[in-house]
Tab-separated table of N, CA and C in Angstrom:
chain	number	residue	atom	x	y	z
A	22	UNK	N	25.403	-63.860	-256.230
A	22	UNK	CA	25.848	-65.239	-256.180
A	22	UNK	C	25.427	-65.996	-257.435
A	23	UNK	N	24.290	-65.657	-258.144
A	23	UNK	CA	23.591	-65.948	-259.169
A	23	UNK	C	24.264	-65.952	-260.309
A	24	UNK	N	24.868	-64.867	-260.445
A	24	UNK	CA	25.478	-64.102	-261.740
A	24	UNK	C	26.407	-65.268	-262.724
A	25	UNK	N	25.314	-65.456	-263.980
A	25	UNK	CA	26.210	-66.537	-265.025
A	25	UNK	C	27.448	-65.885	-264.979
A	26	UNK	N	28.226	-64.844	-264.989
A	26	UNK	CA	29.383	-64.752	-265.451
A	26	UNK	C	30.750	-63.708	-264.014
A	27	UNK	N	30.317	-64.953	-263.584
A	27	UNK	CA	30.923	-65.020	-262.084
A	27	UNK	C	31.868	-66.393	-261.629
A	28	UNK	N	32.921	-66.483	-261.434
A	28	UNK	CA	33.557	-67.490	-261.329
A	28	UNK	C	32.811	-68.521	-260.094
A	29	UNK	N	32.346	-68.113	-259.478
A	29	UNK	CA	31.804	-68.471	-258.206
A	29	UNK	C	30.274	-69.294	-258.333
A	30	UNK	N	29.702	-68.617	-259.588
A	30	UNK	CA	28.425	-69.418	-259.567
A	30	UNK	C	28.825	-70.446	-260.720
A	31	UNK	N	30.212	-70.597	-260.990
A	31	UNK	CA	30.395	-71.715	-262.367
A	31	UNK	C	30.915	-73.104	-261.260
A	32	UNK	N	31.913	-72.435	-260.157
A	32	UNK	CA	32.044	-73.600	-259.332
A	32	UNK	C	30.867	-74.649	-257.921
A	33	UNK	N	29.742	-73.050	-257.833
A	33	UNK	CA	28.795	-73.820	-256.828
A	33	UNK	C	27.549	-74.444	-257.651
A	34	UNK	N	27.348	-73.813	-258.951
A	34	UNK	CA	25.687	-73.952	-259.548
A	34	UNK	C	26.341	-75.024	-261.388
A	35	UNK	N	27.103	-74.158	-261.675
A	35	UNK	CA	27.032	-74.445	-263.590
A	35	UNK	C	27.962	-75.831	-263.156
A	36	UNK	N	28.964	-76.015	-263.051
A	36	UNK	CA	29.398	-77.219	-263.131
A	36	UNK	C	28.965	-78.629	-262.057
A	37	UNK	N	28.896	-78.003	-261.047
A	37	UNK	CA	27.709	-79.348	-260.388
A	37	UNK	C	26.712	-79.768	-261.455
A	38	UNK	N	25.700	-78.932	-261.844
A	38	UNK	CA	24.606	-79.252	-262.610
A	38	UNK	C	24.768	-79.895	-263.874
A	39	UNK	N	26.033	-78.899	-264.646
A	39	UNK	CA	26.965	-79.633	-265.521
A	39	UNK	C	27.066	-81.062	-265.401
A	40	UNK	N	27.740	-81.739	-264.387
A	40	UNK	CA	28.048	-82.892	-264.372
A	40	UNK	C	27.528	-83.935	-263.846
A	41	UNK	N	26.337	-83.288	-263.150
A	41	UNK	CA	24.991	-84.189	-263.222
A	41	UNK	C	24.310	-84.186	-264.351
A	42	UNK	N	24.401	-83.641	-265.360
A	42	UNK	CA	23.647	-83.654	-266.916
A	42	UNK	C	24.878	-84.781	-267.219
A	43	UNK	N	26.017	-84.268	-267.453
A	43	UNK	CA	26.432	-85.259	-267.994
A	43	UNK	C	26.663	-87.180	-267.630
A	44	UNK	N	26.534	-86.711	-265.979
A	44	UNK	CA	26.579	-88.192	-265.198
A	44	UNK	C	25.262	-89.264	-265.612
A	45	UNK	N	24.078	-88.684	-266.182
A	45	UNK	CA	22.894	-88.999	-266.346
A	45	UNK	C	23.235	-89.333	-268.308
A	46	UNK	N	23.699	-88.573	-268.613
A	46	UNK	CA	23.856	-88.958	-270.252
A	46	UNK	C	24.566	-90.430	-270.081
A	47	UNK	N	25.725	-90.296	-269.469
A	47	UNK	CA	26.240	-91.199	-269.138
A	47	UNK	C	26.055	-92.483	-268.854
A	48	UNK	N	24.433	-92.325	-268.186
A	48	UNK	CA	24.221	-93.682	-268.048
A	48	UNK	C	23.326	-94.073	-269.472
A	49	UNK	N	23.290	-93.976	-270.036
A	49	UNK	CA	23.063	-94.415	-271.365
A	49	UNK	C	23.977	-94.581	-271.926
A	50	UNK	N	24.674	-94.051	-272.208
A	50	UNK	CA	26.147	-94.344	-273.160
A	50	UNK	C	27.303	-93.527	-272.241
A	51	UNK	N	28.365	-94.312	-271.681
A	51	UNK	CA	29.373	-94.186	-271.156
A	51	UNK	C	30.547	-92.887	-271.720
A	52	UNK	N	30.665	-92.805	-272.969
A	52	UNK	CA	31.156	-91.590	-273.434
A	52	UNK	C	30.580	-90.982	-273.909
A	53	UNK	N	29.019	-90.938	-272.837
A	53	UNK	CA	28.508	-89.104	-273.525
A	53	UNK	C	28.432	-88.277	-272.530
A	54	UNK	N	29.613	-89.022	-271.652
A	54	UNK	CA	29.832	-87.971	-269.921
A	54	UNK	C	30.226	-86.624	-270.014
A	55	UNK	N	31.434	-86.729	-271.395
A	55	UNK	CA	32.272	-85.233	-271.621
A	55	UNK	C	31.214	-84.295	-272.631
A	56	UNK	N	30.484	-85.116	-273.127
A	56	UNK	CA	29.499	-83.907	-273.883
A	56	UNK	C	28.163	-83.949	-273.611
A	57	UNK	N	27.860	-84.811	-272.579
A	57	UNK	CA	26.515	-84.681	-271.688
A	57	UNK	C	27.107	-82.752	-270.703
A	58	UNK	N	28.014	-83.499	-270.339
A	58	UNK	CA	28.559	-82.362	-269.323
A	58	UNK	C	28.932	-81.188	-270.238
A	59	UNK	N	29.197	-81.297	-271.163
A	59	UNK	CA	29.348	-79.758	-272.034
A	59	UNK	C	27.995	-79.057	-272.496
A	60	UNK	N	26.885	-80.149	-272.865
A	60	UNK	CA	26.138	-79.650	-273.086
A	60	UNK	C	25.179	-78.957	-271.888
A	61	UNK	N	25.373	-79.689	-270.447
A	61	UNK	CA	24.712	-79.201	-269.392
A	61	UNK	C	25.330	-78.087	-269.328
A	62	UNK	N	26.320	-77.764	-269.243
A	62	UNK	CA	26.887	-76.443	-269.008
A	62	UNK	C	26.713	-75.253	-269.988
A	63	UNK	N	26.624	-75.809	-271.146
A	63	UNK	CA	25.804	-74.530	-272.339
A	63	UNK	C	24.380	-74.458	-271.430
A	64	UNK	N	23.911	-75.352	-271.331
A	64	UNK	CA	22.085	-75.136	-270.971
A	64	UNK	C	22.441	-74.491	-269.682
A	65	UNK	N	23.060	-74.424	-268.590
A	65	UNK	CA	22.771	-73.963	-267.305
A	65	UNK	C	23.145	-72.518	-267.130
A	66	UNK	N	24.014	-71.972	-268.346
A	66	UNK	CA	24.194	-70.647	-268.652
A	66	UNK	C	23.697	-70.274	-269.605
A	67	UNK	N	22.833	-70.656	-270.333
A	67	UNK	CA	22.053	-70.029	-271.177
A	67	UNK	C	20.962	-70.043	-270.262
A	68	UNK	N	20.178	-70.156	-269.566
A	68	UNK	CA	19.257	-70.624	-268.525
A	68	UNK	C	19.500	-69.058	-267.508
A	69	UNK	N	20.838	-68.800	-267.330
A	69	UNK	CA	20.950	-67.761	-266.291
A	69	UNK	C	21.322	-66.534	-266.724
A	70	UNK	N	21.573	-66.469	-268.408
A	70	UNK	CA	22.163	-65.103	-269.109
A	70	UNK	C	20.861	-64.893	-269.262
A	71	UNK	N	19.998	-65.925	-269.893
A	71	UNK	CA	18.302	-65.360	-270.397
A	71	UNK	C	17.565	-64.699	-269.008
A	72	UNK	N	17.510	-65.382	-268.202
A	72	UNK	CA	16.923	-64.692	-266.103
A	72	UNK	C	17.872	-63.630	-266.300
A	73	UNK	N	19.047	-63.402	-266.276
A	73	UNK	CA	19.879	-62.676	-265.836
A	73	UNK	C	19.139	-60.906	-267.071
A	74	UNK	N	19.060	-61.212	-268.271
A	74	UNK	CA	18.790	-60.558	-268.731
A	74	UNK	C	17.436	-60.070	-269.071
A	75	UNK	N	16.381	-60.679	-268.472
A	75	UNK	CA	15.212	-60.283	-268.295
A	75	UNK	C	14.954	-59.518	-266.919
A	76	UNK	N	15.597	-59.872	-265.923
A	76	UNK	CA	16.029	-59.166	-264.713
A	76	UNK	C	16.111	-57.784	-265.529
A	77	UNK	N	17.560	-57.397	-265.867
A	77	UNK	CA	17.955	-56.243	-266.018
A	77	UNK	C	16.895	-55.421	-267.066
A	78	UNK	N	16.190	-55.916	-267.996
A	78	UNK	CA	15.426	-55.217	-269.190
A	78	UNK	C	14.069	-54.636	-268.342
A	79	UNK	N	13.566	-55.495	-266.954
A	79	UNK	CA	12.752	-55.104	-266.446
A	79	UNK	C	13.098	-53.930	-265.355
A	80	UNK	N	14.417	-54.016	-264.809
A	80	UNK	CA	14.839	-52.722	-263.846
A	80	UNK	C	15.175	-51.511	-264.897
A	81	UNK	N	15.723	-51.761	-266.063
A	81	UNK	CA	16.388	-50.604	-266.999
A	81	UNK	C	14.890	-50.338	-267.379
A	82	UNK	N	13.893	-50.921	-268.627
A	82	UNK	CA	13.510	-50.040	-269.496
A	82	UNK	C	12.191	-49.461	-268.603
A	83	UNK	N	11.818	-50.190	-267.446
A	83	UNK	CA	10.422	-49.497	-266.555
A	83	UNK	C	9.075	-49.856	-267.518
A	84	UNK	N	9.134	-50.827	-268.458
A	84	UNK	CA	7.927	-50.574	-269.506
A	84	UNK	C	7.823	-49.521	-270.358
A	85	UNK	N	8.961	-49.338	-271.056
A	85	UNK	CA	8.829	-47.718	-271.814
A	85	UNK	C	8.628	-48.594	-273.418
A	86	UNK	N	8.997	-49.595	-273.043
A	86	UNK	CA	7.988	-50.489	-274.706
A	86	UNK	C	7.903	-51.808	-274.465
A	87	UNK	N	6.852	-52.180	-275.583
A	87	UNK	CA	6.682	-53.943	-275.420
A	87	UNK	C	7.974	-54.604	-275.721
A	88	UNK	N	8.216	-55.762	-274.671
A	88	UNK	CA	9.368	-56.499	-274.790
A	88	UNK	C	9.155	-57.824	-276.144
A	89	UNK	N	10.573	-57.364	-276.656
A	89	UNK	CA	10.760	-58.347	-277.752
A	89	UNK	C	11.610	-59.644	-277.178
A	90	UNK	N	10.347	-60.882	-277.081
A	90	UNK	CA	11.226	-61.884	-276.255
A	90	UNK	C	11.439	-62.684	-277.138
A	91	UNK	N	11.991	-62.780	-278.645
A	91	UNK	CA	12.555	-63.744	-279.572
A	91	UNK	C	13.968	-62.922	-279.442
A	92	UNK	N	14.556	-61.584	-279.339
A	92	UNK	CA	15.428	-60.545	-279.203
A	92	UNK	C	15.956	-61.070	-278.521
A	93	UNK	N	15.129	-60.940	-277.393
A	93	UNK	CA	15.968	-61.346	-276.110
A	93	UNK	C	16.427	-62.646	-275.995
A	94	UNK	N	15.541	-63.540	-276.301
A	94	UNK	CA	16.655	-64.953	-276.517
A	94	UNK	C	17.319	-65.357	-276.946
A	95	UNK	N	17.556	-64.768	-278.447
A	95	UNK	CA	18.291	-64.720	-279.800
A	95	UNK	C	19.763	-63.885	-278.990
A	96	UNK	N	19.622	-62.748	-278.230
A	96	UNK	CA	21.004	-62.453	-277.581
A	96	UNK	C	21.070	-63.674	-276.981
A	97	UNK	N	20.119	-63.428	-275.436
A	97	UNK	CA	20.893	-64.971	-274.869
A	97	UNK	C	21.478	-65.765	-274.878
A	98	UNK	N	20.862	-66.516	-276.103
A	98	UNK	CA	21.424	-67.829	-276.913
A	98	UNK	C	22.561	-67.589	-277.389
A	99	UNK	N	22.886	-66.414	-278.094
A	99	UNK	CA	24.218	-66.109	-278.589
A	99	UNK	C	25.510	-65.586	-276.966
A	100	UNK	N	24.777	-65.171	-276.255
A	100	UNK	CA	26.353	-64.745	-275.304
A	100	UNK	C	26.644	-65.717	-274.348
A	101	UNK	N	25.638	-66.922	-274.150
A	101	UNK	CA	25.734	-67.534	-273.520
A	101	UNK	C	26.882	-68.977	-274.148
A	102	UNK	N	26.372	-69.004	-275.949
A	102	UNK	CA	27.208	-69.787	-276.754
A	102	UNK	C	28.801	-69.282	-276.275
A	103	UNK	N	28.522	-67.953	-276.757
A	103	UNK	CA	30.253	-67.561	-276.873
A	103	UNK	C	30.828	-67.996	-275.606
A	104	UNK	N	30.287	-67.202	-274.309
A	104	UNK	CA	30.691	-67.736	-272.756
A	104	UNK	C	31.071	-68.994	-272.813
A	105	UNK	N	30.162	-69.912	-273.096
A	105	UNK	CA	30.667	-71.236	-273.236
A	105	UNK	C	32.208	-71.465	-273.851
A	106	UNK	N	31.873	-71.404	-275.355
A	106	UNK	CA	32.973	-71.796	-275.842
A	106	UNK	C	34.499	-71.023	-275.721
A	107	UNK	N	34.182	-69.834	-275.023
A	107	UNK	CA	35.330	-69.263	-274.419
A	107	UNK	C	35.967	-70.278	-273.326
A	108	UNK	N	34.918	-70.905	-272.618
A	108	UNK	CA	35.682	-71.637	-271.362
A	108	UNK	C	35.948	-73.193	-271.827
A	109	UNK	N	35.511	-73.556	-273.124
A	109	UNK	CA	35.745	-74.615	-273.802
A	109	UNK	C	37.657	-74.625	-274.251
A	110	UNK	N	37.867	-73.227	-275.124
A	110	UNK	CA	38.925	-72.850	-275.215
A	110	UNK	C	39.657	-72.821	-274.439
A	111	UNK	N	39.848	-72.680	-273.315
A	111	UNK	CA	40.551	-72.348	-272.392
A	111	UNK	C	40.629	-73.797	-271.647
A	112	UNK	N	39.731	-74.932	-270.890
A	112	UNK	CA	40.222	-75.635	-271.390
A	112	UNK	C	40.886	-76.785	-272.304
A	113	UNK	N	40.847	-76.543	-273.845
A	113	UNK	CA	41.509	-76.817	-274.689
A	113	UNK	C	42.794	-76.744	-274.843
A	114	UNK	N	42.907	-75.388	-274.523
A	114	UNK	CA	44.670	-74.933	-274.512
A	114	UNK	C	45.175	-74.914	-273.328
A	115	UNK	N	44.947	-75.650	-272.745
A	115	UNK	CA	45.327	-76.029	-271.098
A	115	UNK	C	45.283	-74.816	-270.038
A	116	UNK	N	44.524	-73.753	-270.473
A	116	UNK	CA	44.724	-72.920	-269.487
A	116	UNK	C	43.788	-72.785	-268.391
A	117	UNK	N	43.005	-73.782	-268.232
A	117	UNK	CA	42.366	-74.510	-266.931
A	117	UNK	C	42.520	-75.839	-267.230
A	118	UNK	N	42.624	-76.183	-265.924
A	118	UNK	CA	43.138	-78.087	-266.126
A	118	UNK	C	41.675	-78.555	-265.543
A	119	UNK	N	40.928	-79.150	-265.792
A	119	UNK	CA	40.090	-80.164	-265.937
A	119	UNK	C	40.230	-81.735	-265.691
A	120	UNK	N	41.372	-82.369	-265.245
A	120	UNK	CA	42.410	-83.891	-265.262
A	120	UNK	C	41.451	-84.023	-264.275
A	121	UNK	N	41.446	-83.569	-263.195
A	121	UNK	CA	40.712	-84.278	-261.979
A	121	UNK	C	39.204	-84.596	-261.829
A	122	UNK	N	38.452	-83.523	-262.749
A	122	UNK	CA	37.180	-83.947	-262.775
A	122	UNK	C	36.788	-85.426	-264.288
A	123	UNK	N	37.882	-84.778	-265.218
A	123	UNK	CA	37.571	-85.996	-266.439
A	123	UNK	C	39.014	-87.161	-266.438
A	124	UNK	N	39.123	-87.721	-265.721
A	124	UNK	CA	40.687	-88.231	-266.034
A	124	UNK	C	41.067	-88.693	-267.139
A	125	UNK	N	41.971	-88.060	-267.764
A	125	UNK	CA	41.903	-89.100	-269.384
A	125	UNK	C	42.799	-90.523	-269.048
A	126	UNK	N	41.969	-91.571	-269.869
A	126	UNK	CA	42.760	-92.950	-269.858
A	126	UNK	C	43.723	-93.366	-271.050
Protein backbone atom coordinates (compact mmCIF):
# COMPACT_ATOMS: atom_id res chain seq x y z
CA UNK A 1 0.00 0.00 0.00
CA UNK A 2 3.14 2.01 0.79
CA UNK A 3 4.86 1.65 -2.45
CA UNK A 4 5.99 5.38 -3.91
CA UNK A 5 5.39 4.07 -7.28
CA UNK A 6 1.94 2.73 -7.03
CA UNK A 7 -0.98 4.58 -8.31
CA UNK A 8 -2.83 3.92 -5.16
CA UNK A 9 -0.44 5.34 -2.63
CA UNK A 10 -0.26 8.73 -4.96
CA UNK A 11 -4.17 8.96 -4.53
CA UNK A 12 -4.48 7.90 -0.58
CA UNK A 13 -0.87 9.26 0.91
CA UNK A 14 1.30 11.65 -1.91
CA UNK A 15 -1.38 13.91 -3.01
CA UNK A 16 -3.44 14.43 0.21
CA UNK A 17 -0.12 15.36 1.85
CA UNK A 18 0.71 17.13 -1.36
CA UNK A 19 -2.02 19.46 -0.93
CA UNK A 20 -1.84 19.99 2.54
CA UNK A 21 1.86 21.26 1.91
CA UNK A 22 0.60 23.24 -0.54
CA UNK A 23 -2.77 24.48 1.34
CA UNK A 24 -0.33 25.67 4.20
CA UNK A 25 2.15 27.52 1.62
CA UNK A 26 -0.82 29.00 0.66
CA UNK A 27 -1.60 30.62 3.52
CA UNK A 28 1.21 32.83 3.23
CA UNK A 29 1.01 33.68 -0.23
CA UNK A 30 -2.11 32.64 -2.14
CA UNK A 31 -0.26 31.49 -5.36
CA UNK A 32 2.17 29.30 -3.78
CA UNK A 33 -0.78 26.60 -3.61
CA UNK A 34 0.35 25.06 -7.17
CA UNK A 35 4.02 24.93 -6.14
CA UNK A 36 3.59 24.50 -2.41
CA UNK A 37 1.67 21.37 -3.71
CA UNK A 38 4.37 20.40 -6.27
CA UNK A 39 6.86 20.75 -4.02
CA UNK A 40 4.98 18.56 -1.27
CA UNK A 41 4.67 15.99 -3.68
CA UNK A 42 8.52 15.89 -4.73
CA UNK A 43 9.16 15.70 -0.78
CA UNK A 44 6.50 12.92 -0.04
CA UNK A 45 8.12 10.68 -2.72
CA UNK A 46 11.38 11.31 -2.17
CA UNK A 47 10.58 10.51 1.56
CA UNK A 48 9.16 6.96 0.35
CA UNK A 49 11.74 6.00 -2.63
CA UNK A 50 14.60 6.77 0.17
CA UNK A 51 12.33 4.10 3.09
CA UNK A 52 11.42 2.26 0.15
CA UNK A 53 15.02 1.76 -0.76
CA UNK A 54 16.64 1.25 2.43
CA UNK A 55 13.96 -1.43 3.03
CA UNK A 56 15.13 -3.34 0.04
CA UNK A 57 19.24 -2.77 0.53
CA UNK A 58 18.59 -4.23 4.01
CA UNK A 59 16.50 -7.53 2.76
CA UNK A 60 18.94 -7.85 -0.52
CA UNK A 61 22.54 -7.20 0.69
CA UNK A 62 22.13 -9.14 4.50
CA UNK A 63 25.21 -6.83 5.60
CA UNK A 64 27.64 -8.22 3.06
CA UNK A 65 29.15 -4.42 3.22
CA UNK A 66 28.98 -1.07 4.92
CA UNK A 67 26.09 0.93 3.56
CA UNK A 68 26.87 3.99 1.53
CA UNK A 69 24.08 6.39 2.72
CA UNK A 70 25.16 9.63 0.59
CA UNK A 71 24.68 6.70 -2.54
CA UNK A 72 21.74 5.94 -1.42
CA UNK A 73 20.25 9.31 -1.25
CA UNK A 74 21.98 10.71 -4.17
CA UNK A 75 19.82 7.70 -6.10
CA UNK A 76 16.81 8.62 -4.14
CA UNK A 77 16.93 12.11 -4.76
CA UNK A 78 17.45 11.45 -8.35
CA UNK A 79 14.42 8.73 -9.07
CA UNK A 80 12.26 10.31 -7.02
CA UNK A 81 13.05 13.86 -9.13
CA UNK A 82 12.46 12.02 -12.38
CA UNK A 83 9.05 10.21 -10.87
CA UNK A 84 8.02 13.51 -10.16
CA UNK A 85 8.58 15.30 -13.15
CA UNK A 86 7.30 12.43 -15.19
CA UNK A 87 3.86 13.06 -13.51
CA UNK A 88 4.47 16.84 -13.88
CA UNK A 89 4.61 16.03 -17.69
CA UNK A 90 1.84 14.27 -17.96
CA UNK A 91 -0.07 16.67 -16.38
CA UNK A 92 1.29 19.31 -18.64
CA UNK A 93 0.28 17.63 -21.76
CA UNK A 94 -3.08 16.97 -20.52
CA UNK A 95 -2.74 13.46 -20.09
CA UNK A 96 -4.10 13.59 -16.52
CA UNK A 97 -6.54 16.36 -15.89
CA UNK A 98 -5.95 18.03 -12.66
CA UNK A 99 -9.15 21.03 -13.37
CA UNK A 100 -10.92 19.76 -10.36
CA UNK A 101 -8.36 19.79 -7.77
CA UNK A 102 -6.61 23.35 -9.20
CA UNK A 103 -9.42 25.17 -11.11
CA UNK A 104 -7.86 27.56 -13.42
CA UNK A 105 -9.49 31.18 -13.36
Amino acid sequence: MLSPLSWWNDLFFNLPIAYGFGYLCSLWQPEWLLGGTLVGYWLSNLIGIVMMQFGATDVVEKGKKPRNVKRDLLIGLASSTAYTLAIIGLVQFHIVDVSAIFPIS
